[in-house]
Structure formats: structure tokens, C-alpha cells
Coordinates of C-alpha atoms and ligand atoms in Angstrom, one line a residue:
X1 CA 16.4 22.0 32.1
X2 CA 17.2 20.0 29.1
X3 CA 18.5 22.2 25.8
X4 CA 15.2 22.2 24.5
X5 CA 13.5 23.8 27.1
X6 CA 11.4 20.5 28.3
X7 CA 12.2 19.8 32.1
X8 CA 13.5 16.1 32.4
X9 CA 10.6 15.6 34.6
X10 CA 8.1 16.9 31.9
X11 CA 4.6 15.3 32.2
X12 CA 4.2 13.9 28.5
X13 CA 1.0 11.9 28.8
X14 CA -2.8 11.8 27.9
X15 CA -6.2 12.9 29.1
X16 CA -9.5 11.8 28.9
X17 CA -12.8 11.7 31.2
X18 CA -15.0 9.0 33.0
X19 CA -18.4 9.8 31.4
X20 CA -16.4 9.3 27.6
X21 CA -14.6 5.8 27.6
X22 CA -15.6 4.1 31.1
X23 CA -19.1 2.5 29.6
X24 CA -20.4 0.1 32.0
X25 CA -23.1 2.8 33.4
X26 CA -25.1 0.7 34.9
X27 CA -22.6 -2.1 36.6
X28 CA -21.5 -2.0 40.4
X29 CA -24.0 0.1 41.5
X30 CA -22.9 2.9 39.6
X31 CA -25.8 5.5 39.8
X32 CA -26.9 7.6 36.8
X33 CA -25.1 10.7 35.8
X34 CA -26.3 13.6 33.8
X35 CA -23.6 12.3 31.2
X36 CA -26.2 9.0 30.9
X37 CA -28.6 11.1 29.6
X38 CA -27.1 12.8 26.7
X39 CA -28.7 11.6 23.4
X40 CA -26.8 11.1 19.9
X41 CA -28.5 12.5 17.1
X42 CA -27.4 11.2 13.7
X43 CA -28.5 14.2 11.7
X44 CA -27.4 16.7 13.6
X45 CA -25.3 19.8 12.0
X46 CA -22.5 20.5 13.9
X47 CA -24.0 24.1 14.1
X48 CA -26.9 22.6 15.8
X49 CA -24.6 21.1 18.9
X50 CA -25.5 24.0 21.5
X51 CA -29.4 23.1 21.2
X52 CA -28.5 19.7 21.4
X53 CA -26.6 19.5 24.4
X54 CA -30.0 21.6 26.0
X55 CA -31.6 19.7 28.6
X56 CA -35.1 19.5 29.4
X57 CA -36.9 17.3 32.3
X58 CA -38.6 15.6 29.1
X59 CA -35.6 15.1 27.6
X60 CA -34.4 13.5 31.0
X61 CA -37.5 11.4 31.6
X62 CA -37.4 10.2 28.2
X63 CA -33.6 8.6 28.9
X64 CA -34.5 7.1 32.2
X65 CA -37.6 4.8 30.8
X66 CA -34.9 3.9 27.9
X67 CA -32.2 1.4 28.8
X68 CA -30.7 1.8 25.5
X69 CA -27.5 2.5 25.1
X70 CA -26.9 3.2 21.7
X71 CA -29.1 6.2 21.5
X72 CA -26.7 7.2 24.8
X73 CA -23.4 6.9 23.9
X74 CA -21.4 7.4 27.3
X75 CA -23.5 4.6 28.8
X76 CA -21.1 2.6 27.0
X77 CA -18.2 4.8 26.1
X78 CA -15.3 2.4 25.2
X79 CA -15.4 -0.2 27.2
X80 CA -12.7 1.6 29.8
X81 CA -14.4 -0.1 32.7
X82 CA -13.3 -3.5 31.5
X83 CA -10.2 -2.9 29.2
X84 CA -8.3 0.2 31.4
X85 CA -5.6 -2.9 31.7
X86 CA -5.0 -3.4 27.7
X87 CA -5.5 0.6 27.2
X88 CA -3.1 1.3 29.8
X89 CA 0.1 -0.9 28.7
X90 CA -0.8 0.8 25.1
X91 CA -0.2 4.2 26.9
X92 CA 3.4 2.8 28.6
X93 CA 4.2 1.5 25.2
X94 CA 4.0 5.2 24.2
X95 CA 6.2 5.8 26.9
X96 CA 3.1 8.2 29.0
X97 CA 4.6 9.9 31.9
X98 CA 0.9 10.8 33.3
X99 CA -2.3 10.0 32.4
X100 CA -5.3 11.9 33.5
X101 CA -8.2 10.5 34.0
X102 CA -11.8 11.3 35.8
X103 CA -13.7 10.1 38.9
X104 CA -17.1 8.9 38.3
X105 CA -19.0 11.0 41.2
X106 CA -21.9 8.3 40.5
X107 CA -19.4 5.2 41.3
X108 CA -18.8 6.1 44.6
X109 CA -22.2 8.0 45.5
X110 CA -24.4 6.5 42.9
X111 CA -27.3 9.4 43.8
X112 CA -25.0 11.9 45.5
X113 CA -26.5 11.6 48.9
X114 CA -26.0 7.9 50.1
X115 CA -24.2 7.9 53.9
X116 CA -21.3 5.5 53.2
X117 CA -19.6 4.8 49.5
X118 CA -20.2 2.0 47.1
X119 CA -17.3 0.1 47.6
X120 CA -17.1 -1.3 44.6
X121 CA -16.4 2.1 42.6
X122 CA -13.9 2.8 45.3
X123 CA -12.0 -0.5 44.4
X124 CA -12.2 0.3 40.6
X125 CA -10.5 3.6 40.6
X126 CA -7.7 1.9 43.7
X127 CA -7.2 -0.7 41.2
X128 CA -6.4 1.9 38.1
X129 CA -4.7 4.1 40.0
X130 CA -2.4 1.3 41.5
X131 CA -2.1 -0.2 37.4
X132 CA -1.2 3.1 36.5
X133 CA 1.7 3.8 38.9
X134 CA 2.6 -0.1 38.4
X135 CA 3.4 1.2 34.5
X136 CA 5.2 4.5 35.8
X137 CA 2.4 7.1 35.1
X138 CA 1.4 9.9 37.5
X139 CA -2.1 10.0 38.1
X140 CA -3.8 13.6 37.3
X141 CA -7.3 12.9 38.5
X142 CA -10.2 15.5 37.5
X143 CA -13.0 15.1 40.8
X144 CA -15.6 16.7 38.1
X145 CA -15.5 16.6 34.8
X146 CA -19.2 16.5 33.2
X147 CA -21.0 13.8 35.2
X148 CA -22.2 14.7 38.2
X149 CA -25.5 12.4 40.1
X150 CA -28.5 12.5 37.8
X151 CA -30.6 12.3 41.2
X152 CA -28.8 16.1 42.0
X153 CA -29.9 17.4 38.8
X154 CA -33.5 16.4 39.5
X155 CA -34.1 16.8 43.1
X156 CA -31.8 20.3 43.3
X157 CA -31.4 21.5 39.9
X158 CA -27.9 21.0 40.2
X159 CA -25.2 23.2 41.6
X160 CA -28.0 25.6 41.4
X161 CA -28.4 24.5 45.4
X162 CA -25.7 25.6 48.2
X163 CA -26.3 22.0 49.3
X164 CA -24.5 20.2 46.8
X165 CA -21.3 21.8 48.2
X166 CA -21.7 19.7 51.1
X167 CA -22.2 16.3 48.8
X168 CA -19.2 17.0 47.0
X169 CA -16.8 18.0 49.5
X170 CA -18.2 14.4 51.3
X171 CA -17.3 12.5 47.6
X172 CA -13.8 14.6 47.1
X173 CA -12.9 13.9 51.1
X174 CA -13.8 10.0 50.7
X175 CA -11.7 10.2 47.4
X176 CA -8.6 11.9 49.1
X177 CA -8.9 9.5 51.9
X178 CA -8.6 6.4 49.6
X179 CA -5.9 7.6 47.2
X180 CA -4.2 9.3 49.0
X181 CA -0.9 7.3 48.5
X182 CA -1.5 6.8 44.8
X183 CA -2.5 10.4 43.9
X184 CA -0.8 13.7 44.4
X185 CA -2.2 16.0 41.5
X186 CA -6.2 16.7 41.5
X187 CA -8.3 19.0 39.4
X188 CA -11.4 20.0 41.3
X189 CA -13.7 20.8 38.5
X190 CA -13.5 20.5 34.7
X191 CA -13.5 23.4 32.5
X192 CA -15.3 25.1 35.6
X193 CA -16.2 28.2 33.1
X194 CA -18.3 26.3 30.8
X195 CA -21.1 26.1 33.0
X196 CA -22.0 29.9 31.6
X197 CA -22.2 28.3 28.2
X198 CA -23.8 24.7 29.0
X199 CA -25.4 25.1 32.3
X200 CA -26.7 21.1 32.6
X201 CA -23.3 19.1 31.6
X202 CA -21.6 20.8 34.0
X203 CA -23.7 21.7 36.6
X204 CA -27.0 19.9 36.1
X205 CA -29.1 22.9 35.5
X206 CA -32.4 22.7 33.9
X207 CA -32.9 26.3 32.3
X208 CA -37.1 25.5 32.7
X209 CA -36.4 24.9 36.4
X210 CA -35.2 28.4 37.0
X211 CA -37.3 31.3 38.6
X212 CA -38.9 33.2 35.9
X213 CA -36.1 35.9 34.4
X214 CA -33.5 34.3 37.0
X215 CA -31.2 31.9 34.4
X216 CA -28.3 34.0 34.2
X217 CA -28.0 34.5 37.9
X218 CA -29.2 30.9 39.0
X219 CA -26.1 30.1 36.9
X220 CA -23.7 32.3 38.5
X221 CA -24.9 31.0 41.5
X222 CA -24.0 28.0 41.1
X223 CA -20.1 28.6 39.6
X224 CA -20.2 30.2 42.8
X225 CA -21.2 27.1 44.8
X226 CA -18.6 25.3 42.7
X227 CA -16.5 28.1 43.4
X228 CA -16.6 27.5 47.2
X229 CA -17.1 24.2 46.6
X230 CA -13.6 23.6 45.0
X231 CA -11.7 25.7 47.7
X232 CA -12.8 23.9 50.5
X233 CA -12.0 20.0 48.9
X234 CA -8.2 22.0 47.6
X235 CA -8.3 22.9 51.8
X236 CA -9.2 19.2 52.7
X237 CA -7.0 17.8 50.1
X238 CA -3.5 19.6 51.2
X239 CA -4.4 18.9 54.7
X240 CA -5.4 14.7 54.0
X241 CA -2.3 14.6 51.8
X242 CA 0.4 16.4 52.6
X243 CA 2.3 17.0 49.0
X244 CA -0.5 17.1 47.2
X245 CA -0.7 19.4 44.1
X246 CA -4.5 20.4 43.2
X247 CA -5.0 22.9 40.4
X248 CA -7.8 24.7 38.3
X249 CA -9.2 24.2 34.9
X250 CA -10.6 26.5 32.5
X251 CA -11.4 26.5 28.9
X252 CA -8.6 28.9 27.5
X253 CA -10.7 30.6 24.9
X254 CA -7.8 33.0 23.6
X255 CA -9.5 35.5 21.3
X256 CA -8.5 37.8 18.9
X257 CA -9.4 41.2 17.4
X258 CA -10.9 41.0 13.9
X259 CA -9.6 43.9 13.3
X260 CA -7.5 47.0 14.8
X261 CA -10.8 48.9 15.0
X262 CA -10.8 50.0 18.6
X263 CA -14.3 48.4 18.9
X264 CA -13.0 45.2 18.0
X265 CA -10.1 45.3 20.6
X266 CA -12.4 46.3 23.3
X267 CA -14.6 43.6 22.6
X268 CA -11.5 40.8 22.3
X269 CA -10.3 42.1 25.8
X270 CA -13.7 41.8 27.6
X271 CA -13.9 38.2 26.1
X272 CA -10.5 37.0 27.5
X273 CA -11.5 39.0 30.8
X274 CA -14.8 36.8 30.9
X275 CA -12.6 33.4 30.1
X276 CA -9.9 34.5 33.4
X277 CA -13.1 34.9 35.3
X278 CA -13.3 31.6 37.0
X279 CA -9.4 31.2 36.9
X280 CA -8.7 34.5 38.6
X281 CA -11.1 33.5 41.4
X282 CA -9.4 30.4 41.6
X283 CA -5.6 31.8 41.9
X284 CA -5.9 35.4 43.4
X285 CA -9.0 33.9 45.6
X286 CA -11.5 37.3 44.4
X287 CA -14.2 38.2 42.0
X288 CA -12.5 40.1 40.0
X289 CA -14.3 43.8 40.2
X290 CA -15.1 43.8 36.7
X291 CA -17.3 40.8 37.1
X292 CA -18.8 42.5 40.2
X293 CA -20.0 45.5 38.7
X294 CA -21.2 43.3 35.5
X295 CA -23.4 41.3 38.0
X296 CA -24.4 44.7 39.6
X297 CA -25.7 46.2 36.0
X298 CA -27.4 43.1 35.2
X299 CA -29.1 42.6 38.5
X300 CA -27.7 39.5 39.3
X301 CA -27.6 39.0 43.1
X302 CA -25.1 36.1 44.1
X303 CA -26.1 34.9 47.4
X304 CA -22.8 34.0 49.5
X305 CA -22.5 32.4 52.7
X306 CA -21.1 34.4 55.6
X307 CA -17.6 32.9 55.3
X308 CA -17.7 32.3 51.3
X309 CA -15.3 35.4 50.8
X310 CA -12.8 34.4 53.0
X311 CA -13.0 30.6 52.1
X312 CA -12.0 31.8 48.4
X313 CA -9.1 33.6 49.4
X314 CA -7.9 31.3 52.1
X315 CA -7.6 27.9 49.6
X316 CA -6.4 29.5 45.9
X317 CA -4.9 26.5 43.7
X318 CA -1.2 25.6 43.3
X319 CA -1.2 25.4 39.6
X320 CA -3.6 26.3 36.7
X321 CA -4.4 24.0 34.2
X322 CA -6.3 24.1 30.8
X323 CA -7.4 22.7 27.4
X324 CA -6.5 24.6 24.2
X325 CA -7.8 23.5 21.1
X326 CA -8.5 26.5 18.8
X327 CA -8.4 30.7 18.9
X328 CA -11.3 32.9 18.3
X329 CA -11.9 36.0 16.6
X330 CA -14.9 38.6 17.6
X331 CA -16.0 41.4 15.8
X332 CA -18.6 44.2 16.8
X333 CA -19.6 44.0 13.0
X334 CA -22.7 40.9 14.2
X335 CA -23.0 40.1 10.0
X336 CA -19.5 38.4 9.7
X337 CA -19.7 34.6 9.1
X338 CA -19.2 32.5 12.3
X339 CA -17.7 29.2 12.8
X340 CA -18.1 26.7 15.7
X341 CA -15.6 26.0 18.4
X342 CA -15.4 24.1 21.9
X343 CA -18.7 24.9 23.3
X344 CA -19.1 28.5 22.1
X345 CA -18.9 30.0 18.1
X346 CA -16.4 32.5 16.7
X347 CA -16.0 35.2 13.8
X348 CA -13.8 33.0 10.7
X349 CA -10.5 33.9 10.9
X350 CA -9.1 33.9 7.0
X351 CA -5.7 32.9 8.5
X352 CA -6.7 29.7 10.2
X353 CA -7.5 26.3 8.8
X354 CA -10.3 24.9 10.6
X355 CA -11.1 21.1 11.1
X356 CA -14.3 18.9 10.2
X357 CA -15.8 20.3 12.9
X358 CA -15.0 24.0 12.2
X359 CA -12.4 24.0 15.0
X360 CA -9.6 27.0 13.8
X361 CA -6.4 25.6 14.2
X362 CA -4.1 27.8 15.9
X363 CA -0.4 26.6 17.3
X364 CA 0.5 30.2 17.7
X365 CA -2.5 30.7 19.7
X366 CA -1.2 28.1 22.2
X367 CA 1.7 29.9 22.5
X368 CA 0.1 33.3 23.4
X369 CA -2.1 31.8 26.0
X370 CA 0.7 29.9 27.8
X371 CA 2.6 33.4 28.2
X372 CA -0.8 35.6 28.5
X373 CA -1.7 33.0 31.7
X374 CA 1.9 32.9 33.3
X375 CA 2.0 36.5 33.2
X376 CA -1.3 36.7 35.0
X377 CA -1.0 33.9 37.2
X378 CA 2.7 33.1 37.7
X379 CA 1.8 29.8 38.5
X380 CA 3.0 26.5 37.5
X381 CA 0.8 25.7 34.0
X382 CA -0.4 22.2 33.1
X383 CA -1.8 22.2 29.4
X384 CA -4.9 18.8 29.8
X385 CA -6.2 18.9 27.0
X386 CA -5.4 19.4 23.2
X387 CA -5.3 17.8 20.3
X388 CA -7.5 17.2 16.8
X389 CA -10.8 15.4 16.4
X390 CA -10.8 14.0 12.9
X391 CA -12.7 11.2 10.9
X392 CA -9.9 8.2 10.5
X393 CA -9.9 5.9 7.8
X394 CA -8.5 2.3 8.5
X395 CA -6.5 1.1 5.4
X396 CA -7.5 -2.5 4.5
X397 CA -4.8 -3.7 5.7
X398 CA -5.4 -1.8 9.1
X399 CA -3.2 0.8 9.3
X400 CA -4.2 4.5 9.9
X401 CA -2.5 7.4 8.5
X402 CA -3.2 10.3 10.8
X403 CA -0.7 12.7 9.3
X404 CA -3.4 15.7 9.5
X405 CA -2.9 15.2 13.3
X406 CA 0.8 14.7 13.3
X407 CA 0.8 17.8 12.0
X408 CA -1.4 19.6 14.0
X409 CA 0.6 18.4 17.4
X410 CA 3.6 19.0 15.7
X411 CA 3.3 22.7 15.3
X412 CA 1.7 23.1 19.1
X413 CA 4.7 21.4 20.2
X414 CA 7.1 23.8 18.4
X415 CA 4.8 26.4 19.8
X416 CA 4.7 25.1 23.2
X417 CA 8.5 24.6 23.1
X418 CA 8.7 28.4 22.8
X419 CA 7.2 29.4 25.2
X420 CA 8.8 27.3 27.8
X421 CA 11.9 29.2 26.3
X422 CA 10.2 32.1 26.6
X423 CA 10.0 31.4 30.4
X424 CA 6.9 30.1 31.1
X425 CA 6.7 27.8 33.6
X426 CA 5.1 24.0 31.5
X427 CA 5.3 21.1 33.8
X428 CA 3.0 18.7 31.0
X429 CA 1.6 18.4 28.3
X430 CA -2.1 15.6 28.1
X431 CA -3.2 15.4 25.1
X432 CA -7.1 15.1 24.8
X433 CA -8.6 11.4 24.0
X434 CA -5.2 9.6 23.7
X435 CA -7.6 6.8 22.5
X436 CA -10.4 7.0 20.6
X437 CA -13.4 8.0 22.9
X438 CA -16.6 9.5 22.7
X439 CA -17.1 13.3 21.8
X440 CA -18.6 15.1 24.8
X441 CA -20.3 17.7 22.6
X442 CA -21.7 15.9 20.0
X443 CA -21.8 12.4 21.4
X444 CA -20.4 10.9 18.1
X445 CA -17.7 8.1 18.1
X446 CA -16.7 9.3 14.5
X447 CA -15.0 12.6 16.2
X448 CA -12.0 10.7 17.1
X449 CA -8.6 12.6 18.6
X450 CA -6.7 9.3 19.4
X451 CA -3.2 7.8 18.8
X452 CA -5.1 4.7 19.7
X453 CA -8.1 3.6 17.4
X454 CA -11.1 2.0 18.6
X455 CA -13.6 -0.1 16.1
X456 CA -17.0 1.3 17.4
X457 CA -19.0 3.3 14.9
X458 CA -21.5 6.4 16.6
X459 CA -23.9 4.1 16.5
X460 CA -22.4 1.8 18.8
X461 CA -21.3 -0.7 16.3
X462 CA -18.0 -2.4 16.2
X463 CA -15.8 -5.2 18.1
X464 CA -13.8 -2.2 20.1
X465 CA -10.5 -3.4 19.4
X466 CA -7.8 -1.4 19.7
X467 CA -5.1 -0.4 17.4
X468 CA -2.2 2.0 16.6
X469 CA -2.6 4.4 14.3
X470 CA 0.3 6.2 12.8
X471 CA 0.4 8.7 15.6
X472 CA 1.0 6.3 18.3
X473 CA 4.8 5.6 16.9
X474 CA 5.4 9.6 16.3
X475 CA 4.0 10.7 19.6
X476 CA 6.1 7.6 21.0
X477 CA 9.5 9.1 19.4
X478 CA 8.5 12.5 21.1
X479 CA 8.2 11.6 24.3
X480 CA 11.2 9.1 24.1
X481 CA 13.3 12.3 23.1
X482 CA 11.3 14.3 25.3
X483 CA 9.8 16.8 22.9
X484 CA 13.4 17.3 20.2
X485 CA 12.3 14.7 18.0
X486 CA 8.9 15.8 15.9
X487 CA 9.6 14.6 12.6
Ligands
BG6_1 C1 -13.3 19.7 26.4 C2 -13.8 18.7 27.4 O1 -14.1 20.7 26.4 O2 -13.2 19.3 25.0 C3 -13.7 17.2 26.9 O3 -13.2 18.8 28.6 C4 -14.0 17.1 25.4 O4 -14.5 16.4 27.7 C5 -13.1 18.0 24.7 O5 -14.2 15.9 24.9 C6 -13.3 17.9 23.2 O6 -14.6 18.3 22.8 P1 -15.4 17.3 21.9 O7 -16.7 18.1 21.7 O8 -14.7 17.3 20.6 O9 -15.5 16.0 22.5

């Protein structure tokens, strides 16, 4: 360990997902994903993103007559497809140690049920992946992260059917087969607890589909089928390649008391207890009780294959992994004013700054959940995601000066830093978007979180050039010091 706490081997490096910068939905024989259909509206209120994101089989047969793209903005994301060569020497000029990046499900299996792969998605992802190691960075590949077949959505409502286990361990086990000497970290399912929150992005449920009275639990069921799901393809994974390293990924959505009022408290806790939910299942290979007896006073009935229980504790994950972007608050008092935050809303917190987006900025809070999961897991942590979506302005004479997100990954760093001195056990740090790519809940371009800046408007506009913006040469003087230099 180096003397300020960052391993030498530290993962300094990037994220960022298929269904936001690959574009080129349509080319290959790429098949269409549930992230194909998702519309940008100009007008809408960031308030408004939760409705927004809702999908109905309207909605869907709407998009599939349309061959637009600019209504759809991940049909064309940036242009990944075609550029991943320029984007990626941008990343080794920053000196990335990993990058990483999603699978396309629809690439290789354009409608989730074909008998043999599209071997032309297959050569893509061999070719990045090979590129990627070429410049030094260790893939971290995500197998799902928000774009699963369209066709599964339609035909099955989603993960809603047990059968789609059997699809996806096919797609993972192809995957595993054909990387396996280019890939040793995997993430089964993105932000796997965000399914309760947004059933179709995730998990290509269509609330009209479900039995009368039956949403909640048709959802639960199916985090259950990805539950099952993602134990068996960590099973195939470590047995196809043997130092393999596949983790979990939640959404930490740390939350706070408003107040010391023991209501308050109580509330807090059984927040962060809901957010460990998925994770807890993941490492200790249970349901945790509490969930059990929540399901049991809400009449939810989970139905679980004979050997489902023992599947769950037989493959836990080696390492947990998750994207922090901002703290919540909750109160018992439902009259405070709330504020929006990733995929779910939050009391204000009069202590926090909050971004365009009404995102509270919290370093501290990045420090608390790295300690609050190590002490519950005490497992290897991985942090994927994090970082600041702001609107950029490009000076005439092209420049950008992103200082408000200098900042804001300056004090997580401090923050992070502490905590590895604290004893937690950090192997990386990927930043979200490490180039400018399209928002997942909003679909806007103008949300941008890059060090990298791309010239395409949310409408689709733009010659999608890329160029450095002011936090490209600070993030590269981090990671060259590995994490003592910030200023
Ligand atoms: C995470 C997702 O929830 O947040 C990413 O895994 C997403 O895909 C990121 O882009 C930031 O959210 P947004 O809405 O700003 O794109």
C-alpha cells in the first residue's frame, strides 16, 4: 500500500454502458433492446422522469413503426460502435487502468432466443476488448446493464418469466466462452435493485401486462429470476475461467435521518435495509428475513424453483460493486419538500448542494457507504459509477472549464481516500460517463458527466467530435499520482 492509502494496483478508470454511447442499433444484426425504445421528451421536468421512463405496449408499438432515431436517443448514443478506437486512446491518454464497459445482449442474441450467436456482435466486443488490453486497461464488463431483447419484453414480459434465466445464462455462457482470455472481472446485472423502482429498463416489465393487483410481486419475481439468474452464470463463469472475478451491483442509496426523531431513524434504517436487499442476497446467498416477512404481510408469494435456495447460497459473488452519486434524507413528516435523485426522490437536505438535476451532492456520504458496505460485506468493494452530470459550455475558442466537477470528484476522492485509511478494502474507482454519453434517465445528451466532450445536442445534432475538457488533464494528474495529486 502506497502512503496514501491507494494500492499500486488501484483500478483508476471509467464506466459507461452499451445502450448509452454504442449507437449503431440497427447494424450487424443487432436486435432491438428495450433501451431502443425509450423516447426523449424536450419538455420534460426533471420531476416528471419517473412517468417518463413508464412503459406501455403503445408506447413500444409506437417506437417500433418509427425508425427515427432522434426521438430515441440510444439508437444512436455516441457513435461508440464506430469510434471505440479514437475514445479509447483518449482514455490511455488519461492514463485509465480499467474501463468498464457493457455487453449488448441484443448483439449477440438479437431476440434473445436465436440457437447459435450473431457472429458479428461477438467480433465487436473481441475486437474492443483485445484494443482495450492493447492500451493496458482491464476490462470490467457489466452482462446487463438496461438493455435486454425487446422481443423478451413482448413475448414474456420480461424477467417476469422463469424462462428468461435460461436465455441469459445461454448469452452469459457464450460471452464467457469467447473472452475468456481478455476478461477476468464481470458484473452480472446492473444496479440489480432498481428493478423495484423501474420495472421495464431493467427487466422489461410492462406494469399493464401484470395480473390484476399482482405488480409488486410480478416484480419481486422477477429480481428473483435475476437473482437465480446471476448465481448460476457467477457458477458458469469461475468454472469457464478459472481466475475470474465476478461481482454484484446495487444502487447505494445511503440515506439519512431528517431528524433525530426516532420515527425518522426507523424510517432511514428500513430504507438502507431495502437498498442491501439485493446485495445481501448476492453476498450471504439468503433473503434476508426481514424481506421475508415484508413479502409475507404484503401477500406477495415468490414462486422458487425446487433448487433456487440452494443455487443462491452455493454461487455468492467475490466482490460488491456500486454507483454513488448522491445521499438521501427521509422523513415520516410526508409535507417536507422533496428533491429528485437517481431513479427514486428524497426529503432536501439544507446541508447539501444539489446539481441541475437536483442530485445532493454528498462526498461524506461516499465515505459512509464504503465503510457501512465493508462492514456488512467484508468483501472486496469496487465503486462503478460516480461522478456529476452538468450542462458544459464550450468556450469559443473550444475549451471547457468543468471546474464545478473538478470539484465535486475532488472531494469524493478525499473522501474515498479515507476510507481506504479507514480500512476498507477499494480496489477502483470508474467514474460514470468518462465521455459524454447519453443520460439513461432522461435520455438527454445535455446531461453530460464527461472528461471527454462530445458535439451532439439532445436532439441528435452535432458532428460528435470529441474533445478534452478541463477535467481530462486533472483526472490525468490523479491517476498519474495515483490519487495524491487533486489540485
Ligand atoms: C446509473 C446507471 O443509475 O446512473 C447509468 O447505471 C446512468 O446507466 C447513471 O447513466 C446516471 O444516471 P443519469 O440518469 O444521469 O444518466
Amino acid at each position: 500500500m502506497s502512503k496514501n492509502g491507494f494500492s499500486k494496483e488501484f483500478l483508476w478508470g471509467g464506466a459507461m454502458a452499451a445502450n448509452q454511447v454504442e449507437g449503431a442499433w440497427n447494424v450487424d444484426g443487432k436486435g432491438m433492446s428495450v433501451a431502443d425504445v425509450a423516447v426523449y421528451k424536450p419538455d420534460i421536468s426533471v420531476e416528471d422522469f419517473y412517468a417518463h421512463n413508464a412503459m406501455t405496449s403503445e408506447m413500444i408499438e409506437t417506437a417500433l413503426s418509427d425508425k427515427d432515431d432522434k426521438k430515441y436517443p440510444k439508437r444512436r448514443g455516441i457513435d461508440f460502435y464506430h469510434r471505440y478506437k479514437e475514445d479509447l486512446a483518449l482514455f490511455a491518454e488519461m492514463g485509465f487502468k480499467a474501463l468498464r464497459v457493457s455487453i449488448a445482449w441484443t448483439r449477440i442474441f438479437p431476440t434473445g432466443e436465436e440457437e447459435e450467436p450473431n457472429e458479428l456482435g461477438l467480433q465487436f466486443y473481441e475486437n474492443l476488448f483485445t484494443e482495450m488490453r492493447r492500451l493496458g486497461m482491464e476490462p470490467v464488463v457489466t452482462l446487463s446493464h438496461y438493455e435486454m431483447p425487446l422481443n423478451l419484453s413482448i413475448k414474456y414480459n420480461g424477467w417476469a418469466e422463469r424462462k428468461v434465466i435460461d436465455y441469459f445464462v445461454k448469452f452469459s455462457n457464450v460471452c464467457f466462452k469467447r473472452y475468456k482470455h481478455l476478461v477476468k472481472y464481470w458484473l452480472t446485472f446492473n444496479e440489480i435493485d432498481s428493478i423495484i423502482r423501474n420495472p421495464f429498463r431493467p427487466g422489461g416489465i410492462i406494469l399493464e401486462r401484470c395480473p390484476e393487483g399482482k405488480q409488486e410481486e410480478t416484480i419481486y419475481q422477477a429480481i428473483h429470476h435475476q437473482f437465480v439468474a446471476s448465481a448460476l452464470v457467477t457458477a458458469d463463469c469461475h468454472k469457464i475461467i478459472k481466475d475470474s472475478r465476478v461481482g454484484c451491483m446495487i444502487t447505494k442509496l445511503t440515506t439519512y435521518p431528517n431528524s433525530c426523531h426516532p420515527n425518522d431513524v426507523e424510517l432511514s434504517l428500513k430504507k438502507n435495509l431495502i437498498n442491501y436487499f439485493s446485495s445481501d442476497v448476492q453476498v450471504f446467498g439468503e433473503y434476508p428475513k426481514m424481506i421475508e416477512k415484508m413479502f409475507e404481510r404484503k401477500n406477495i408469494y415468490i414462486k422458487m424453483g425446487p433448487e433456487d435456495r440452494d443455487i443462491l447460497r452455493k454461487h455468492t459473488v467475490d466482490f460488491v460493486s456500486f454507483s454513488y452519486y448522491m445521499s438521501l434524507t427521509e422523513s415520516a413528516n410526508e409535507e417536507l419538500k422533496r428533491t429528485s435523485a437517481n431513479t427514486i426522490t428524497g426529503v432536501k437536505n439544507p446541508y447539501l448542494p444539489s446539481t441541475d438535476w437536483g442530485w445532493q451532492i454528498d462526498p461524506i456520504g461516499l465515505k459512509i457507504s464504503l465503510i457501512e458496505l465493508y462492514d456488512r460485506y467484508k468483501k472486496p468493494l469496487l465503486i462503478v459509477e460516480n461522478g456529476m452530470g452538468a450542462v458544459d459550455k464550450v468556450e469559443n475558442d473550444g475549451s471547457i472549464h468543468d471546474d464545478y466537477r473538478i470539484n465535486y470528484l475532488r472531494e469524493h476522492f478525499k473522501q474515498m481516500k479515507e476510507a481506504v485509511e479507514e480500512g476498507v478494502d477499494l480496489f477502483g474507482y470508474l467514474s460514470w460517463g468518462p465521455i459524454d454519453l447519453i443520460s439513461v434517465s432522461t435520455n438527454q445528451m445535455s446531461k453530460r458527466y464527461g472528461y471527454i466532450y462530445v458535439d451532439q445536442d439532445d436532439e441528435g445534432n452535432g458532428t460528435l467530435d470529441r474533445s478534452r475538457k478541463d477535467s481530462f488533464y486533472w483526472y490525468k494528474k490523479v491517476i498519474e499520482s495515483n490519487g495524491e495529486d487533486l489540485e
